[in-house]
Amino acid sequence: MKSSKKNQMGAVLFGIAVVILVWHSKIPSEADAVMAASKLAAVGSGVAGAAGPNSGSGPHIAGCPVFPADSVWNTPIDTLKKDKHSEDYIQRMGPALVLHPNFGSDPTNGIPITIIKPGRPRIPITFMYGEESDSGHYPTPEGALVEGGWNSPEDSDRHVIMVDEGRCMLTEVGGMVKQKDGSWGGGAGIKMDLTSNALRAPDKTSTDAAGLAVLPGLLRYDEVAAGEVKHAIRFTTPKTQRLYVWPARHFASRITDPTYPPMGQRFRLRADYDISRFSKENQVILKGFKKYGMILSDNGGPWFIIGEPDKRWSDNDLARLKTLKGEDFEAVDESDWQMLADSGRVDPVALR
C-alpha cells in the first residue's frame, strides 16, 4: 500500500516536471494566451465558448450574450468626458430636429429578429458587396422575418437578422431578395460570434455603413419591460464625415469637413434632461440614453433610432419621444477605451 502511494506520488511529480519543461521549451504566443483565457472563461461561466465570468451582466437574447459584457456596446458612458467636437456635430445633425423612433407595434415597422436552430439549412447568397461580405454559406432566410416584410420594395433596406441559439452565432444580411430562379441575393452579409469582442476587418462594411452589427443596437420590448436597457442604441443621420472611429470599421461619405460626425461616434442624452414627465417605459429608454447612449451606425433619417417590432409597443407612447431634440444630446469621447485594434473590448484599466 505504501509502495503504491510512493509510485503515485512519483508519477505526479514526474508529470509536473514534464509540464514545466514543456512550458519553458515554448514561449506561448498571443494566440495561445487568448485560447487559454477563452477556455478559462468558459470554465468559469459554465458555458462552452462563453464570453467570460461577467457575461451575465450584459444584454442577452435566446440565451446568448449580445456580445460580452465588456463590449463597448455594453459599457456605460455616463461618466465619459464630452467630445471637443460635440457642438459642431450637433449643429450639423440638427439641434432643432426631433428624435424619431423608427419602430413600433406594426411588424413592418422596425428590424425584426429571427431565432433559428443549429440544424437550419445553409445556402449560398450572392452579394453586391461580395468582397466586403463574409464568405461561405448562410442560414437560409426562407421563413425568416425581414425588415418591412417580404412585400417591401426590393431596393429598401430589407435587413434579415438571425440568431443561432445553439451556437450563439449572429447572421445579418441587408437588402435580402429572393431571385426569380429561387436563389438568394443581398447587398452585404456578416457572420459574428456573439460571445466574442472581435470586430470586422478595417474598412469593411456590414449591413450598416459603419461596419457594425445591427443587433446590439436594437431596442427590444423585453428589455424595456424588464426595466433596463443595458447597451447603446443604433441611430442614423443624413450626412457623416469621411471617417470612422472605434468601434466602427467603415465610412460612407465624401465629406472631409471635421464638423460632421464620423461613423461610430457615441452620443448620450444630457444628464440634466428631465425625464420625469414621461411614462415608465419611456423613462427606461431615456435612462438608457443617459447611461449607454447611442452609436452613429448609418446614413439615414435625422436622429432615427431603431428597434425590434413588437405588438406590445404603444405607438402613441413611443411618439412622445419625439419631443426630444438634437440639442438635448451631446457627443462623448471614448477613444481612451480602445485596447486592441480589432477588438470591441473596453480597456478595464481605462475604467478605473
Short mmCIF file of C-alpha atoms in Angstrom, two decimals:
data_model
loop_
_atom_site.label_atom_id
_atom_site.label_comp_id
_atom_site.label_asym_id
_atom_site.label_seq_id
_atom_site.Cartn_x
_atom_site.Cartn_y
_atom_site.Cartn_z
CA MET A 1 0.00 0.00 0.00
CA LYS A 2 2.81 2.42 0.97
CA SER A 3 4.74 1.41 -2.16
CA SER A 4 1.67 2.17 -4.30
CA LYS A 5 1.35 5.65 -2.77
CA LYS A 6 5.03 6.33 -3.43
CA ASN A 7 4.61 5.28 -7.04
CA GLN A 8 1.59 7.55 -7.43
CA MET A 9 3.45 10.47 -5.87
CA GLY A 10 6.41 9.85 -8.15
CA ALA A 11 4.16 9.86 -11.20
CA VAL A 12 2.59 13.16 -10.13
CA LEU A 13 5.99 14.80 -9.57
CA PHE A 14 7.24 13.49 -12.90
CA GLY A 15 4.14 14.90 -14.62
CA ILE A 16 4.68 18.31 -13.05
CA ALA A 17 8.31 18.28 -14.18
CA VAL A 18 7.29 17.44 -17.74
CA VAL A 19 4.75 20.29 -17.78
CA ILE A 20 7.38 22.74 -16.52
CA LEU A 21 9.91 21.57 -19.14
CA VAL A 22 7.35 21.83 -21.93
CA TRP A 23 6.26 25.28 -20.76
CA HIS A 24 9.83 26.58 -20.74
CA SER A 25 10.61 24.97 -24.08
CA LYS A 26 7.94 27.05 -25.82
CA ILE A 27 7.11 30.66 -25.10
CA PRO A 28 3.34 30.90 -25.54
CA SER A 29 2.15 33.06 -28.40
CA GLU A 30 -0.59 35.66 -28.09
CA ALA A 31 -2.94 33.20 -29.77
CA ASP A 32 -2.06 30.58 -27.14
CA ALA A 33 -2.78 33.07 -24.40
CA VAL A 34 -6.09 34.06 -25.93
CA MET A 35 -7.10 30.41 -26.32
CA ALA A 36 -6.15 29.66 -22.73
CA ALA A 37 -8.06 32.68 -21.48
CA SER A 38 -11.10 31.65 -23.51
CA LYS A 39 -11.03 28.15 -22.02
CA LEU A 40 -10.68 29.52 -18.51
CA ALA A 41 -13.55 31.93 -19.14
CA ALA A 42 -15.73 29.09 -20.38
CA VAL A 43 -14.93 27.02 -17.29
CA GLY A 44 -15.65 29.98 -15.02
CA SER A 45 -19.02 30.65 -16.58
CA GLY A 46 -20.11 27.08 -17.07
CA VAL A 47 -20.88 27.72 -20.76
CA ALA A 48 -18.73 26.41 -23.60
CA GLY A 49 -17.19 29.28 -25.52
CA ALA A 50 -18.70 31.78 -23.11
CA ALA A 51 -17.78 35.44 -23.11
CA GLY A 52 -16.35 35.32 -19.61
CA PRO A 53 -17.31 35.41 -15.94
CA ASN A 54 -19.02 38.81 -16.31
CA SER A 55 -21.09 37.85 -19.35
CA GLY A 56 -24.22 37.51 -17.24
CA SER A 57 -24.46 41.27 -16.67
CA GLY A 58 -24.82 42.28 -20.32
CA PRO A 59 -27.80 42.03 -22.69
CA HIS A 60 -28.89 38.57 -23.81
CA ILE A 61 -31.15 37.08 -26.45
CA ALA A 62 -32.20 33.43 -26.84
CA GLY A 63 -29.82 32.50 -24.03
CA CYS A 64 -26.87 34.13 -25.81
CA PRO A 65 -24.92 37.25 -24.86
CA VAL A 66 -25.30 40.13 -27.30
CA PHE A 67 -21.52 40.44 -27.26
CA PRO A 68 -19.59 40.22 -23.98
CA ALA A 69 -20.43 42.43 -21.01
CA ASP A 70 -17.16 44.34 -21.52
CA SER A 71 -18.01 45.19 -25.14
CA VAL A 72 -18.04 48.89 -25.95
CA TRP A 73 -21.71 48.43 -26.87
CA ASN A 74 -22.49 47.31 -23.32
CA THR A 75 -20.36 49.74 -21.30
CA PRO A 76 -21.89 52.82 -19.61
CA ILE A 77 -20.71 56.20 -20.89
CA ASP A 78 -22.40 58.48 -18.35
CA THR A 79 -19.05 59.45 -16.79
CA LEU A 80 -17.13 59.94 -20.04
CA LYS A 81 -15.88 63.40 -20.94
CA LYS A 82 -17.74 65.37 -23.56
CA ASP A 83 -16.19 65.27 -27.03
CA LYS A 84 -14.47 68.51 -28.04
CA HIS A 85 -16.40 68.48 -31.34
CA SER A 86 -19.79 67.92 -29.72
CA GLU A 87 -21.28 71.34 -30.51
CA ASP A 88 -20.16 71.12 -34.15
CA TYR A 89 -21.65 67.66 -34.56
CA ILE A 90 -24.99 68.66 -33.04
CA GLN A 91 -25.20 71.72 -35.28
CA ARG A 92 -24.60 69.61 -38.39
CA MET A 93 -27.08 66.95 -37.30
CA GLY A 94 -29.84 69.41 -36.47
CA PRO A 95 -30.21 70.76 -32.92
CA ALA A 96 -33.91 71.52 -33.50
CA LEU A 97 -34.72 68.23 -35.24
CA VAL A 98 -36.66 65.72 -33.17
CA LEU A 99 -35.82 62.16 -32.19
CA HIS A 100 -37.65 59.64 -34.37
CA PRO A 101 -38.43 56.12 -33.07
CA ASN A 102 -38.35 54.10 -36.29
CA PHE A 103 -40.14 51.04 -34.87
CA GLY A 104 -43.36 50.11 -33.13
CA SER A 105 -46.21 47.62 -32.88
CA ASP A 106 -46.58 47.16 -36.64
CA PRO A 107 -44.50 44.11 -37.69
CA THR A 108 -43.28 46.03 -40.75
CA ASN A 109 -42.03 48.97 -38.64
CA GLY A 110 -38.54 48.20 -37.32
CA ILE A 111 -35.96 45.46 -37.76
CA PRO A 112 -37.18 42.01 -36.66
CA ILE A 113 -35.03 39.24 -35.19
CA THR A 114 -35.40 35.58 -36.13
CA ILE A 115 -34.20 32.93 -33.66
CA ILE A 116 -33.02 29.82 -35.52
CA LYS A 117 -31.97 26.28 -34.62
CA PRO A 118 -28.47 24.88 -35.32
CA GLY A 119 -29.81 22.45 -37.93
CA ARG A 120 -31.16 25.13 -40.26
CA PRO A 121 -30.02 24.51 -43.87
CA ARG A 122 -27.13 26.63 -45.19
CA ILE A 123 -27.26 28.16 -48.67
CA PRO A 124 -25.06 30.38 -50.86
CA ILE A 125 -26.05 34.05 -51.14
CA THR A 126 -24.82 36.39 -53.88
CA PHE A 127 -23.85 39.82 -52.53
CA MET A 128 -23.50 43.16 -54.26
CA TYR A 129 -20.56 43.89 -51.96
CA GLY A 130 -19.13 40.40 -52.04
CA GLU A 131 -15.55 41.41 -51.25
CA GLU A 132 -16.70 43.10 -48.05
CA SER A 133 -19.11 40.35 -47.00
CA ASP A 134 -18.28 37.25 -45.00
CA SER A 135 -17.73 34.25 -47.25
CA GLY A 136 -19.36 30.84 -47.04
CA HIS A 137 -22.91 29.63 -46.82
CA TYR A 138 -25.56 31.38 -44.72
CA PRO A 139 -28.61 30.03 -42.89
CA THR A 140 -31.49 30.03 -45.34
CA PRO A 141 -33.70 33.11 -44.99
CA GLU A 142 -36.70 31.04 -46.08
CA GLY A 143 -39.35 31.65 -43.44
CA ALA A 144 -37.29 34.29 -41.63
CA LEU A 145 -38.53 37.76 -40.73
CA VAL A 146 -37.37 40.67 -42.88
CA GLU A 147 -37.43 44.41 -42.28
CA GLY A 148 -40.53 45.88 -43.89
CA GLY A 149 -41.95 42.45 -44.72
CA TRP A 150 -41.29 40.34 -47.80
CA ASN A 151 -43.60 42.53 -49.87
CA SER A 152 -41.48 45.64 -49.22
CA PRO A 153 -39.65 47.26 -52.18
CA GLU A 154 -36.62 45.25 -53.25
CA ASP A 155 -34.44 48.37 -53.15
CA SER A 156 -35.26 49.03 -49.46
CA ASP A 157 -33.03 48.04 -46.52
CA ARG A 158 -34.69 44.62 -46.00
CA HIS A 159 -32.46 43.55 -43.11
CA VAL A 160 -32.65 39.89 -42.12
CA ILE A 161 -31.18 39.19 -38.68
CA MET A 162 -30.86 35.60 -37.47
CA VAL A 163 -29.51 34.36 -34.15
CA ASP A 164 -28.46 30.70 -33.96
CA GLU A 165 -29.43 29.89 -30.38
CA GLY A 166 -27.32 26.74 -30.28
CA ARG A 167 -24.10 28.40 -31.45
CA CYS A 168 -24.72 31.98 -30.30
CA MET A 169 -23.91 32.97 -33.86
CA LEU A 170 -25.27 36.14 -35.44
CA THR A 171 -26.05 36.37 -39.15
CA GLU A 172 -27.11 39.64 -40.76
CA VAL A 173 -27.93 40.32 -44.40
CA GLY A 174 -29.03 43.64 -45.85
CA GLY A 175 -31.15 44.00 -48.98
CA MET A 176 -32.22 40.36 -48.91
CA VAL A 177 -34.07 39.37 -52.08
CA LYS A 178 -35.23 36.04 -53.48
CA GLN A 179 -34.40 35.87 -57.19
CA LYS A 180 -36.77 34.56 -59.85
CA ASP A 181 -34.68 31.39 -60.17
CA GLY A 182 -35.10 30.68 -56.45
CA SER A 183 -31.60 31.76 -55.42
CA TRP A 184 -30.95 34.48 -52.85
CA GLY A 185 -29.14 37.80 -53.15
CA GLY A 186 -28.33 40.73 -50.90
CA GLY A 187 -26.30 43.88 -50.52
CA ALA A 188 -23.90 42.62 -47.84
CA GLY A 189 -23.75 39.87 -45.25
CA ILE A 190 -21.89 39.26 -42.00
CA LYS A 191 -21.50 36.41 -39.53
CA MET A 192 -20.36 37.14 -35.98
CA ASP A 193 -19.71 35.17 -32.80
CA LEU A 194 -21.89 36.77 -30.12
CA THR A 195 -19.56 35.53 -27.37
CA SER A 196 -16.60 37.40 -28.88
CA ASN A 197 -15.43 41.02 -28.94
CA ALA A 198 -13.83 40.62 -32.37
CA LEU A 199 -14.64 43.44 -34.81
CA ARG A 200 -14.90 43.20 -38.57
CA ALA A 201 -11.80 43.82 -40.66
CA PRO A 202 -10.87 47.50 -41.11
CA ASP A 203 -12.62 49.32 -43.98
CA LYS A 204 -15.22 46.58 -44.41
CA THR A 205 -18.88 47.45 -44.43
CA SER A 206 -21.69 45.41 -42.94
CA THR A 207 -25.46 45.70 -43.20
CA ASP A 208 -24.83 49.17 -41.75
CA ALA A 209 -22.42 51.68 -43.32
CA ALA A 210 -20.36 51.83 -40.12
CA GLY A 211 -19.34 48.18 -40.47
CA LEU A 212 -21.06 47.34 -37.19
CA ALA A 213 -23.64 44.69 -36.40
CA VAL A 214 -27.24 45.91 -36.19
CA LEU A 215 -28.46 43.53 -33.46
CA PRO A 216 -26.59 45.06 -30.47
CA GLY A 217 -28.10 48.48 -31.18
CA LEU A 218 -31.75 47.44 -31.44
CA LEU A 219 -34.23 48.47 -28.76
CA ARG A 220 -36.24 45.43 -27.70
CA TYR A 221 -39.52 45.49 -25.81
CA ASP A 222 -38.45 42.67 -23.49
CA GLU A 223 -35.55 44.70 -22.07
CA VAL A 224 -37.74 47.79 -21.59
CA ALA A 225 -40.33 45.63 -19.80
CA ALA A 226 -37.53 44.23 -17.62
CA GLY A 227 -36.72 47.78 -16.51
CA GLU A 228 -33.28 48.44 -18.01
CA VAL A 229 -31.65 48.92 -21.39
CA LYS A 230 -28.05 47.73 -20.96
CA HIS A 231 -26.50 48.78 -24.25
CA ALA A 232 -26.07 51.61 -26.72
CA ILE A 233 -28.75 52.21 -29.35
CA ARG A 234 -28.13 52.36 -33.09
CA PHE A 235 -29.09 55.63 -34.78
CA THR A 236 -28.67 57.45 -38.09
CA THR A 237 -28.12 60.92 -39.50
CA PRO A 238 -28.25 62.14 -43.13
CA LYS A 239 -24.65 63.31 -43.54
CA THR A 240 -21.48 61.96 -41.96
CA GLN A 241 -17.77 62.56 -42.25
CA ARG A 242 -15.39 60.53 -44.42
CA LEU A 243 -14.03 58.95 -41.27
CA TYR A 244 -14.84 56.25 -38.77
CA VAL A 245 -13.90 55.99 -35.11
CA TRP A 246 -13.78 52.94 -32.88
CA PRO A 247 -15.71 50.69 -32.80
CA ALA A 248 -16.85 51.47 -36.37
CA ARG A 249 -14.92 49.90 -39.28
CA HIS A 250 -16.20 51.75 -42.33
CA PHE A 251 -17.36 55.14 -43.59
CA ALA A 252 -19.75 56.10 -46.38
CA SER A 253 -19.16 59.75 -47.23
CA ARG A 254 -17.06 62.13 -49.31
CA ILE A 255 -17.29 64.91 -46.72
CA THR A 256 -13.93 65.73 -45.12
CA ASP A 257 -15.21 68.65 -43.03
CA PRO A 258 -14.40 67.72 -39.38
CA THR A 259 -17.56 69.42 -38.13
CA TYR A 260 -19.58 66.46 -39.43
CA PRO A 261 -19.79 63.39 -37.17
CA PRO A 262 -17.81 60.25 -38.11
CA MET A 263 -19.27 56.77 -38.20
CA GLY A 264 -19.09 55.13 -34.78
CA GLN A 265 -19.40 58.40 -32.86
CA ARG A 266 -21.06 57.92 -29.46
CA PHE A 267 -23.72 60.28 -28.13
CA ARG A 268 -25.74 60.44 -24.92
CA LEU A 269 -28.77 62.25 -23.57
CA ARG A 270 -27.62 65.13 -21.38
CA ALA A 271 -27.60 64.32 -17.67
CA ASP A 272 -29.69 67.41 -16.85
CA TYR A 273 -32.54 66.44 -19.18
CA ASP A 274 -35.73 66.00 -17.11
CA ILE A 275 -37.40 62.66 -17.89
CA SER A 276 -39.97 62.73 -15.07
CA ARG A 277 -42.88 63.68 -17.38
CA PHE A 278 -42.50 60.52 -19.47
CA SER A 279 -44.15 57.13 -18.99
CA LYS A 280 -42.42 54.37 -17.05
CA GLU A 281 -41.49 52.59 -20.29
CA ASN A 282 -40.11 55.71 -21.93
CA GLN A 283 -38.15 56.54 -18.81
CA VAL A 284 -36.41 53.18 -19.14
CA ILE A 285 -35.41 54.11 -22.69
CA LEU A 286 -34.29 57.62 -21.71
CA LYS A 287 -32.26 56.32 -18.77
CA GLY A 288 -30.56 54.04 -21.27
CA PHE A 289 -29.79 57.05 -23.46
CA LYS A 290 -28.14 58.74 -20.49
CA LYS A 291 -26.20 55.70 -19.29
CA TYR A 292 -25.30 53.87 -22.52
CA GLY A 293 -26.09 56.42 -25.21
CA MET A 294 -26.30 55.87 -28.95
CA ILE A 295 -23.81 54.90 -31.67
CA LEU A 296 -23.94 56.51 -35.11
CA SER A 297 -24.18 53.48 -37.37
CA ASP A 298 -25.51 54.53 -40.76
CA ASN A 299 -26.54 57.37 -43.03
CA GLY A 300 -30.29 57.81 -42.86
CA GLY A 301 -33.06 59.86 -41.31
CA PRO A 302 -32.05 62.53 -38.77
CA TRP A 303 -31.97 61.22 -35.21
CA PHE A 304 -33.67 57.97 -36.24
CA ILE A 305 -33.39 55.23 -33.62
CA ILE A 306 -34.31 51.67 -34.45
CA GLY A 307 -35.87 48.81 -32.56
CA GLU A 308 -37.46 45.42 -32.93
CA PRO A 309 -41.14 45.41 -33.95
CA ASP A 310 -43.36 44.11 -31.17
CA LYS A 311 -47.14 44.22 -30.81
CA ARG A 312 -46.67 45.18 -27.16
CA TRP A 313 -45.16 48.58 -28.02
CA SER A 314 -47.50 51.53 -27.52
CA ASP A 315 -47.08 53.61 -30.66
CA ASN A 316 -48.70 56.63 -29.01
CA ASP A 317 -46.29 56.40 -26.11
CA LEU A 318 -43.25 55.98 -28.37
CA ALA A 319 -44.40 59.06 -30.30
CA ARG A 320 -43.87 61.13 -27.15
CA LEU A 321 -40.14 60.54 -27.55
CA LYS A 322 -40.37 62.92 -30.50
CA THR A 323 -40.35 65.78 -28.00
CA LEU A 324 -36.60 65.20 -27.63
CA LYS A 325 -34.42 67.32 -29.91
CA GLY A 326 -30.87 67.07 -31.16
CA GLU A 327 -29.80 69.81 -28.76
CA ASP A 328 -30.72 67.50 -25.86
CA PHE A 329 -27.81 65.20 -26.76
CA GLU A 330 -24.04 65.52 -26.65
CA ALA A 331 -21.12 63.62 -28.16
CA VAL A 332 -18.67 61.82 -25.90
CA ASP A 333 -15.05 60.80 -26.37
CA GLU A 334 -14.46 57.07 -25.81
CA SER A 335 -11.10 56.88 -27.62
CA ASP A 336 -9.23 56.07 -24.38
CA TRP A 337 -11.25 52.88 -24.04
CA GLN A 338 -9.81 51.13 -27.08
CA MET A 339 -7.34 48.43 -26.05
CA LEU A 340 -6.73 46.44 -29.26
CA ALA A 341 -7.06 47.46 -32.89
CA ASP A 342 -9.55 44.75 -33.87
CA SER A 343 -11.45 44.29 -30.62
CA GLY A 344 -14.56 45.92 -29.20
CA ARG A 345 -13.45 45.13 -25.66
CA VAL A 346 -13.15 48.16 -23.40
CA ASP A 347 -9.80 48.58 -21.64
CA PRO A 348 -10.60 47.78 -17.99
CA VAL A 349 -7.75 49.99 -16.77
CA ALA A 350 -9.30 52.98 -18.53
CA LEU A 351 -12.48 52.46 -16.50
CA ARG A 352 -10.73 52.85 -13.16
#
